[in-house]
């Protein structure tokens, strides 16, 4: 991996390069995505079936688009029981963590006759997108569905691509069943996002769409925002390890590669105060890469977005960490908890050398759907909050309103909104 001295110029260059990975920079795909969305909006099922045939090679109809109970039962016979056991264990951890995020309605009354409050209501219908193809992502199924279940969402539907034979990956189906998905449709890509956003004869319109996907899915989610809510427009995966001279170079190298193997656009960065550690990690990365199955992907990822930044002080290193605002941040320093208190921006923070990033991906419990491309400066991980909405409650008696009614009239008239003022004034015509 390239080793660079951390200064203002190198930091600026890095940030500019990382931001180019955002889906917002892939405008050349927007026209094609817009065409797909428009066609599905107009032709509904017919367009969905045509695109599924074109992109996935599968012949679907209104009778075969929905995963059946028989297909679900078959999936359980095709998945190793030990993997099902692991899925169930992870599910428990994820549910326990997210149950601590639940919010409740509250009301506050006063003797003068006022009631103010907040009513918390779960979303009625949520759509979860799950990538398909050759890979299966049961962990993403759990991370997207369980917070919605904890929030109390009434119906959760899922869309995921199928094979040419019209089959969905059995591991995906098992994870969906265990998590509590209500209906699963065998479609993927931008056409699936359009179907959930606008509704078709077979697929209901949802209130919110969550879940990761390729550039077409990301841009489709961005385009339908407003028709429905979305979780985020996610970019490629990324990891940043903050380490000092006490870190284990072998652990750091392994953790960097755990993200570099995702795809060629993934980013793996080490920020350290130790030149010696930087050189050791670079050597370990080379040795590991030669023996890993996704060697070509890792090499391209590191060539494009892999960096080791050597800082003059821990203060400068932490400042860089906050500027980058990485999706995953590992802190492997002498006093990691103290360092953690100075970190302002990160999607998920892993503290100590035995808290490696895959722990969060699969098993610990916190959500692995995280802000990317520096958006951790203003976005949070997916949570129960993403599946609720809040309504303000206001109730005043006549006795409570009377002492302040003239104040409200004064405010409204200052904004030249005389109908607003009149709405208050008419209630006290007799008194006035």
Coordinates of C-alpha atoms in Angstrom, one line a residue:
X1 CA 0.0 0.0 0.0
X2 CA 1.1 3.6 -0.7
X3 CA 2.5 5.4 2.4
X4 CA 1.9 9.1 2.5
X5 CA 2.8 11.8 5.0
X6 CA -0.4 13.4 6.4
X7 CA -0.6 17.1 5.8
X8 CA -3.2 19.5 4.6
X9 CA -2.4 18.9 0.9
X10 CA -2.4 15.1 1.1
X11 CA -5.6 15.2 3.2
X12 CA -7.4 17.5 0.7
X13 CA -6.3 15.3 -2.3
X14 CA -7.6 12.1 -0.5
X15 CA -10.9 13.7 0.4
X16 CA -11.5 14.8 -3.2
X17 CA -10.7 11.3 -4.5
X18 CA -12.9 9.6 -2.0
X19 CA -15.9 11.8 -2.8
X20 CA -15.7 10.9 -6.4
X21 CA -16.9 7.4 -5.4
X22 CA -20.3 8.8 -4.4
X23 CA -23.3 7.7 -6.6
X24 CA -23.9 11.5 -7.1
X25 CA -21.0 11.5 -9.5
X26 CA -22.3 8.8 -11.7
X27 CA -24.7 11.0 -13.7
X28 CA -24.1 9.0 -16.9
X29 CA -26.4 6.3 -15.5
X30 CA -29.2 8.7 -14.5
X31 CA -30.9 8.9 -17.9
X32 CA -31.1 5.1 -18.2
X33 CA -32.5 4.8 -14.6
X34 CA -35.0 7.5 -15.3
X35 CA -36.3 5.6 -18.4
X36 CA -36.8 2.5 -16.3
X37 CA -38.6 4.3 -13.6
X38 CA -40.9 6.1 -16.1
X39 CA -41.8 2.8 -17.9
X40 CA -42.6 1.0 -14.7
X41 CA -44.7 3.9 -13.5
X42 CA -46.7 3.8 -16.7
X43 CA -46.9 0.1 -17.6
X44 CA -46.6 -1.4 -14.1
X45 CA -46.3 -5.2 -14.0
X46 CA -45.8 -5.5 -17.8
X47 CA -42.6 -3.3 -17.5
X48 CA -41.4 -5.2 -14.5
X49 CA -41.7 -8.5 -16.2
X50 CA -40.0 -7.2 -19.4
X51 CA -37.0 -5.8 -17.5
X52 CA -36.7 -9.0 -15.5
X53 CA -36.5 -10.9 -18.7
X54 CA -34.0 -8.4 -20.2
X55 CA -31.7 -8.1 -17.2
X56 CA -32.0 -11.4 -15.4
X57 CA -33.2 -13.8 -18.1
X58 CA -36.2 -14.9 -16.1
X59 CA -39.8 -15.3 -17.4
X60 CA -42.1 -14.0 -14.6
X61 CA -45.9 -13.4 -14.4
X62 CA -48.4 -12.3 -11.8
X63 CA -48.6 -16.0 -10.8
X64 CA -44.8 -16.6 -10.3
X65 CA -43.5 -13.2 -9.2
X66 CA -44.2 -13.9 -5.5
X67 CA -42.1 -16.4 -3.5
X68 CA -44.4 -19.2 -2.4
X69 CA -44.6 -21.0 0.9
X70 CA -43.4 -24.2 -0.9
X71 CA -40.3 -22.3 -2.2
X72 CA -39.7 -21.1 1.3
X73 CA -39.8 -24.6 2.7
X74 CA -37.5 -25.8 0.0
X75 CA -35.0 -23.2 0.9
X76 CA -34.6 -24.6 4.4
X77 CA -33.7 -28.0 3.0
X78 CA -31.0 -26.4 0.8
X79 CA -29.3 -24.3 3.6
X80 CA -26.9 -26.0 6.0
X81 CA -28.4 -26.3 9.5
X82 CA -25.3 -24.8 11.1
X83 CA -25.7 -21.6 9.0
X84 CA -29.4 -21.4 10.0
X85 CA -28.3 -21.7 13.6
X86 CA -25.8 -18.8 13.2
X87 CA -28.5 -16.6 11.5
X88 CA -30.8 -17.2 14.4
X89 CA -28.1 -16.3 16.9
X90 CA -27.2 -13.1 15.1
X91 CA -30.9 -12.2 14.8
X92 CA -31.2 -12.3 18.6
X93 CA -28.2 -10.0 19.1
X94 CA -29.5 -7.6 16.5
X95 CA -33.0 -7.5 17.9
X96 CA -31.8 -7.0 21.5
X97 CA -29.6 -4.0 20.4
X98 CA -32.4 -2.4 18.4
X99 CA -35.0 -2.8 21.1
X100 CA -33.1 -0.4 23.2
X101 CA -33.7 2.3 20.5
X102 CA -37.5 2.2 20.8
X103 CA -39.3 5.5 21.3
X104 CA -42.7 5.9 22.9
X105 CA -45.4 8.5 22.7
X106 CA -45.4 11.1 25.5
X107 CA -47.9 13.7 26.8
X108 CA -47.3 16.6 29.2
X109 CA -50.3 18.4 30.8
X110 CA -50.5 21.5 33.0
X111 CA -53.1 22.7 35.5
X112 CA -53.8 25.7 33.2
X113 CA -55.4 23.4 30.7
X114 CA -52.7 22.6 28.1
X115 CA -51.6 19.2 26.8
X116 CA -48.5 19.0 24.6
X117 CA -47.1 15.7 23.4
X118 CA -45.6 13.6 20.7
X119 CA -47.3 10.6 19.2
X120 CA -45.0 7.9 17.8
X121 CA -46.4 5.7 15.0
X122 CA -44.6 3.0 13.0
X123 CA -44.7 3.2 9.2
X124 CA -47.4 1.1 7.7
X125 CA -45.5 -0.6 4.8
X126 CA -41.8 -0.8 4.2
X127 CA -39.9 -2.2 1.2
X128 CA -36.5 -3.9 1.6
X129 CA -34.2 -4.3 -1.3
X130 CA -31.7 -7.2 -1.2
X131 CA -29.0 -7.6 -3.8
X132 CA -29.0 -11.0 -5.7
X133 CA -26.7 -12.5 -8.3
X134 CA -24.2 -15.1 -7.3
X135 CA -23.7 -13.7 -3.8
X136 CA -26.1 -13.9 -0.9
X137 CA -26.3 -11.3 1.9
X138 CA -28.4 -12.8 4.7
X139 CA -26.7 -10.3 7.2
X140 CA -28.2 -7.4 5.2
X141 CA -31.6 -9.0 5.3
X142 CA -31.4 -9.1 9.1
X143 CA -30.0 -5.6 9.5
X144 CA -32.8 -4.1 7.3
X145 CA -35.7 -6.1 8.5
X146 CA -35.2 -6.4 12.3
X147 CA -35.3 -2.7 13.1
X148 CA -38.5 -2.4 11.1
X149 CA -40.0 -5.3 13.1
X150 CA -38.9 -3.8 16.4
X151 CA -40.5 -0.5 15.4
X152 CA -43.8 -2.2 14.7
X153 CA -44.1 -1.8 10.9
X154 CA -47.3 -3.4 9.8
X155 CA -46.1 -5.0 6.6
X156 CA -42.6 -5.6 5.3
X157 CA -42.1 -6.7 1.6
X158 CA -38.8 -7.6 0.1
X159 CA -37.6 -7.6 -3.5
X160 CA -34.5 -9.5 -4.7
X161 CA -33.4 -10.7 -8.1
X162 CA -34.0 -14.3 -9.1
X163 CA -32.1 -16.7 -11.3
X164 CA -33.0 -17.5 -14.9
X165 CA -35.0 -20.4 -13.5
X166 CA -37.0 -18.0 -11.3
X167 CA -35.4 -19.1 -8.1
X168 CA -34.2 -16.8 -5.2
X169 CA -31.0 -17.6 -3.3
X170 CA -32.1 -20.0 -0.5
X171 CA -29.9 -18.3 2.1
X172 CA -31.7 -15.0 1.4
X173 CA -35.1 -16.7 1.8
X174 CA -34.2 -18.3 5.1
X175 CA -32.9 -15.0 6.5
X176 CA -36.0 -13.3 5.4
X177 CA -38.3 -15.9 7.0
X178 CA -36.4 -15.8 10.2
X179 CA -36.5 -12.0 10.3
X180 CA -40.2 -11.8 9.6
X181 CA -40.6 -10.6 6.1
X182 CA -44.3 -10.8 5.0
X183 CA -43.9 -11.0 1.2
X184 CA -41.0 -11.6 -1.2
X185 CA -41.0 -10.6 -4.9
X186 CA -38.5 -12.0 -7.3
X187 CA -37.4 -8.8 -9.0
X188 CA -34.3 -6.6 -8.7
X189 CA -32.6 -3.5 -10.1
X190 CA -34.1 -0.1 -10.7
X191 CA -37.3 -1.7 -11.8
X192 CA -37.8 -3.2 -8.3
X193 CA -37.3 0.2 -6.7
X194 CA -39.8 1.7 -9.2
X195 CA -42.3 -1.0 -8.4
X196 CA -42.1 -0.3 -4.7
X197 CA -42.2 3.4 -5.1
X198 CA -45.2 3.7 -7.5
X199 CA -47.0 0.3 -7.0
X200 CA -48.0 -2.2 -9.7
X201 CA -50.8 -4.7 -10.0
X202 CA -48.7 -7.2 -8.1
X203 CA -46.4 -5.1 -5.9
X204 CA -47.8 -2.6 -3.4
X205 CA -46.6 0.9 -3.0
X206 CA -44.6 1.3 0.2
X207 CA -43.9 4.2 2.5
X208 CA -40.2 3.7 2.6
X209 CA -37.5 1.8 0.7
X210 CA -34.3 0.5 2.5
X211 CA -31.4 -1.7 1.5
X212 CA -28.2 -1.6 -0.5
X213 CA -27.7 -2.2 -4.2
X214 CA -25.6 -1.4 -7.2
X215 CA -25.4 2.0 -8.9
X216 CA -28.7 1.6 -10.7
X217 CA -30.5 0.8 -7.4
X218 CA -28.8 3.7 -5.6
X219 CA -29.7 6.2 -8.3
X220 CA -33.3 4.8 -8.5
X221 CA -33.7 5.3 -4.8
X222 CA -32.4 8.8 -5.1
X223 CA -34.9 9.5 -7.9
X224 CA -38.0 8.2 -6.2
X225 CA -37.3 10.1 -2.9
X226 CA -40.4 12.1 -2.4
X227 CA -42.8 9.5 -3.7
X228 CA -41.5 7.4 -0.8
X229 CA -38.9 7.9 1.9
X230 CA -35.5 6.1 1.6
X231 CA -32.8 5.2 4.1
X232 CA -29.8 6.7 2.1
X233 CA -28.0 6.7 -1.2
X234 CA -25.2 4.4 -0.2
X235 CA -21.8 4.5 -1.8
X236 CA -19.0 1.9 -1.8
X237 CA -17.8 0.3 1.5
X238 CA -15.0 1.9 3.4
X239 CA -12.8 1.3 6.5
X240 CA -10.4 3.6 8.3
X241 CA -8.1 2.2 11.0
X242 CA -6.6 4.7 13.5
X243 CA -3.5 3.2 15.1
X244 CA -0.4 4.0 17.0
X245 CA 2.8 2.1 17.6
X246 CA 1.1 -0.3 20.0
X247 CA -1.1 -1.8 17.3
X248 CA -0.7 -5.3 15.8
X249 CA 0.3 -4.8 12.2
X250 CA -1.0 -8.2 11.2
X251 CA -4.5 -7.4 12.7
X252 CA -4.6 -4.0 11.0
X253 CA -3.7 -5.4 7.6
X254 CA -6.3 -8.1 7.9
X255 CA -9.0 -5.6 8.8
X256 CA -8.1 -3.3 5.9
X257 CA -8.4 -6.1 3.5
X258 CA -11.8 -7.1 4.9
X259 CA -13.3 -4.1 3.2
X260 CA -11.0 -3.9 0.2
X261 CA -12.4 -7.3 -0.9
X262 CA -16.0 -5.9 -1.3
X263 CA -15.4 -4.3 -4.7
X264 CA -12.9 -2.3 -6.7
X265 CA -14.5 1.0 -5.4
X266 CA -14.0 0.1 -1.7
X267 CA -11.7 2.2 0.3
X268 CA -9.2 1.0 3.0
X269 CA -7.2 3.6 4.9
X270 CA -4.8 3.5 7.8
X271 CA -4.0 6.6 9.7
X272 CA -1.1 6.1 12.1
X273 CA 1.4 8.1 14.1
X274 CA 4.0 5.3 13.6
X275 CA 6.1 5.1 10.4
X276 CA 7.3 1.7 11.5
X277 CA 3.8 0.4 11.8
X278 CA 2.9 1.8 8.4
X279 CA 5.7 -0.1 6.8
X280 CA 4.9 -3.3 8.7
X281 CA 1.2 -3.1 7.7
X282 CA 2.1 -2.5 4.0
X283 CA 4.2 -5.7 4.0
X284 CA 1.4 -7.7 5.8
X285 CA -1.1 -6.5 3.3
X286 CA 1.0 -7.8 0.4
X287 CA 1.5 -11.2 2.0
X288 CA -2.2 -11.6 2.9
X289 CA -3.4 -10.5 -0.6
X290 CA -1.4 -13.2 -2.3
X291 CA -3.4 -15.9 -0.5
X292 CA -6.9 -14.4 -0.6
X293 CA -9.6 -15.6 -3.0
X294 CA -10.6 -12.1 -4.2
X295 CA -7.0 -11.1 -4.9
X296 CA -7.7 -9.2 -8.1
X297 CA -10.5 -7.1 -6.6
X298 CA -8.4 -6.3 -3.5
X299 CA -5.4 -5.2 -5.6
X300 CA -7.5 -2.8 -7.7
X301 CA -9.3 -1.5 -4.6
X302 CA -6.0 -0.8 -2.9
X303 CA -4.4 0.7 -6.0
X304 CA -7.3 3.2 -6.4
X305 CA -8.4 3.9 -2.8
X306 CA -6.0 2.3 -0.4
X307 CA -3.8 4.6 1.7
X308 CA -1.6 4.6 4.7
X309 CA -1.3 8.1 6.1
X310 CA 1.5 8.9 8.7
X311 CA 0.6 11.7 11.0
X312 CA 3.0 13.7 13.2
X313 CA 0.7 13.5 16.2
X314 CA -2.4 11.8 17.4
X315 CA -4.2 15.1 17.4
X316 CA -3.5 15.5 13.6
X317 CA -4.5 11.9 13.1
X318 CA -7.9 12.3 14.9
X319 CA -8.5 15.5 12.9
X320 CA -8.1 13.6 9.7
X321 CA -10.4 10.8 11.0
X322 CA -13.1 13.4 11.6
X323 CA -12.6 15.0 8.2
X324 CA -12.9 11.6 6.4
X325 CA -15.9 10.6 8.5
X326 CA -15.6 6.9 7.5
X327 CA -18.3 4.3 7.4
X328 CA -16.3 2.0 9.6
X329 CA -13.7 3.2 12.1
X330 CA -11.4 1.0 14.1
X331 CA -9.3 2.4 16.9
X332 CA -6.3 0.4 17.8
X333 CA -4.3 2.6 20.1
X334 CA -2.8 2.5 23.6
X335 CA -5.9 4.1 25.1
X336 CA -8.7 3.5 22.5
X337 CA -11.6 4.7 24.7
X338 CA -10.0 8.0 25.3
X339 CA -9.4 8.4 21.6
X340 CA -13.0 7.5 20.9
X341 CA -14.2 10.5 23.0
X342 CA -12.5 12.8 20.5
X343 CA -14.0 11.2 17.4
X344 CA -17.0 13.2 16.1
X345 CA -17.8 11.6 12.8
X346 CA -17.9 7.9 12.0
X347 CA -20.7 5.4 11.1
X348 CA -19.6 2.7 13.5
X349 CA -16.7 2.8 15.9
X350 CA -14.8 -0.4 16.7
X351 CA -12.7 -0.1 19.9
X352 CA -9.7 -2.3 20.6
X353 CA -7.8 -4.9 18.6
X354 CA -10.3 -7.7 19.1
X355 CA -13.2 -5.6 17.8
X356 CA -12.7 -6.1 14.1
X357 CA -15.1 -4.8 11.5
X358 CA -16.7 -8.2 10.5
X359 CA -17.9 -8.5 14.1
X360 CA -20.2 -5.6 13.4
X361 CA -21.1 -6.8 9.9
X362 CA -22.5 -10.1 11.1
X363 CA -23.0 -10.7 14.8
X364 CA -22.6 -8.0 17.5
X365 CA -26.0 -6.4 17.1
X366 CA -25.5 -2.7 16.0
X367 CA -26.7 -2.1 12.5
X368 CA -24.2 -2.5 9.6
X369 CA -26.2 -0.2 7.2
X370 CA -24.0 2.8 7.7
X371 CA -23.4 6.3 6.2
X372 CA -20.7 6.4 3.5
X373 CA -18.7 9.0 1.6
X374 CA -18.3 11.4 4.5
X375 CA -22.1 11.5 5.2
X376 CA -21.4 10.3 8.8
X377 CA -21.0 14.0 9.5
X378 CA -24.8 14.3 9.3
X379 CA -26.3 10.8 8.9
X380 CA -26.6 7.9 11.4
X381 CA -26.7 4.1 11.1
X382 CA -30.0 2.5 10.1
X383 CA -32.1 2.2 13.3
X384 CA -35.6 1.9 14.7
X385 CA -35.9 5.6 14.2
X386 CA -36.0 5.1 10.4
X387 CA -39.2 3.1 10.7
X388 CA -41.3 5.5 12.8
X389 CA -42.8 8.9 12.3
X390 CA -43.8 11.4 15.0
X391 CA -46.9 13.6 15.2
X392 CA -47.0 16.6 17.5
X393 CA -50.0 16.8 19.9
X394 CA -51.4 20.2 20.9
X395 CA -54.5 20.6 23.1
X396 CA -55.5 23.9 24.7
X397 CA -58.7 24.7 26.7
X398 CA -60.4 28.1 26.3
X399 CA -59.0 29.1 29.7
X400 CA -55.4 28.2 28.6
X401 CA -55.7 30.0 25.3
X402 CA -57.3 33.3 26.6
X403 CA -54.2 34.7 28.3
X404 CA -52.0 34.3 25.2
X405 CA -54.5 34.8 22.4
X406 CA -53.6 38.4 21.8
X407 CA -49.9 37.5 21.6
X408 CA -50.7 35.1 18.8
X409 CA -52.8 37.7 16.9
X410 CA -49.9 40.1 17.2
X411 CA -47.4 37.6 15.8
X412 CA -49.8 36.7 12.9
X413 CA -50.4 40.3 12.0
X414 CA -46.7 41.0 12.0
X415 CA -46.4 38.4 9.2
X416 CA -49.5 40.0 7.4
X417 CA -51.4 36.7 7.8
X418 CA -54.8 38.2 8.8
X419 CA -56.7 35.0 8.4
X420 CA -54.4 33.4 11.0
X421 CA -55.1 36.2 13.3
X422 CA -58.8 36.0 12.7
X423 CA -58.8 32.2 13.5
X424 CA -57.7 33.1 17.0
X425 CA -59.8 36.4 17.3
X426 CA -63.2 34.8 16.6
X427 CA -62.9 32.5 19.6
X428 CA -63.0 35.5 21.9
X429 CA -65.4 37.9 20.2
X430 CA -67.7 37.9 23.1
X431 CA -65.0 38.8 25.6
X432 CA -63.6 41.5 23.4

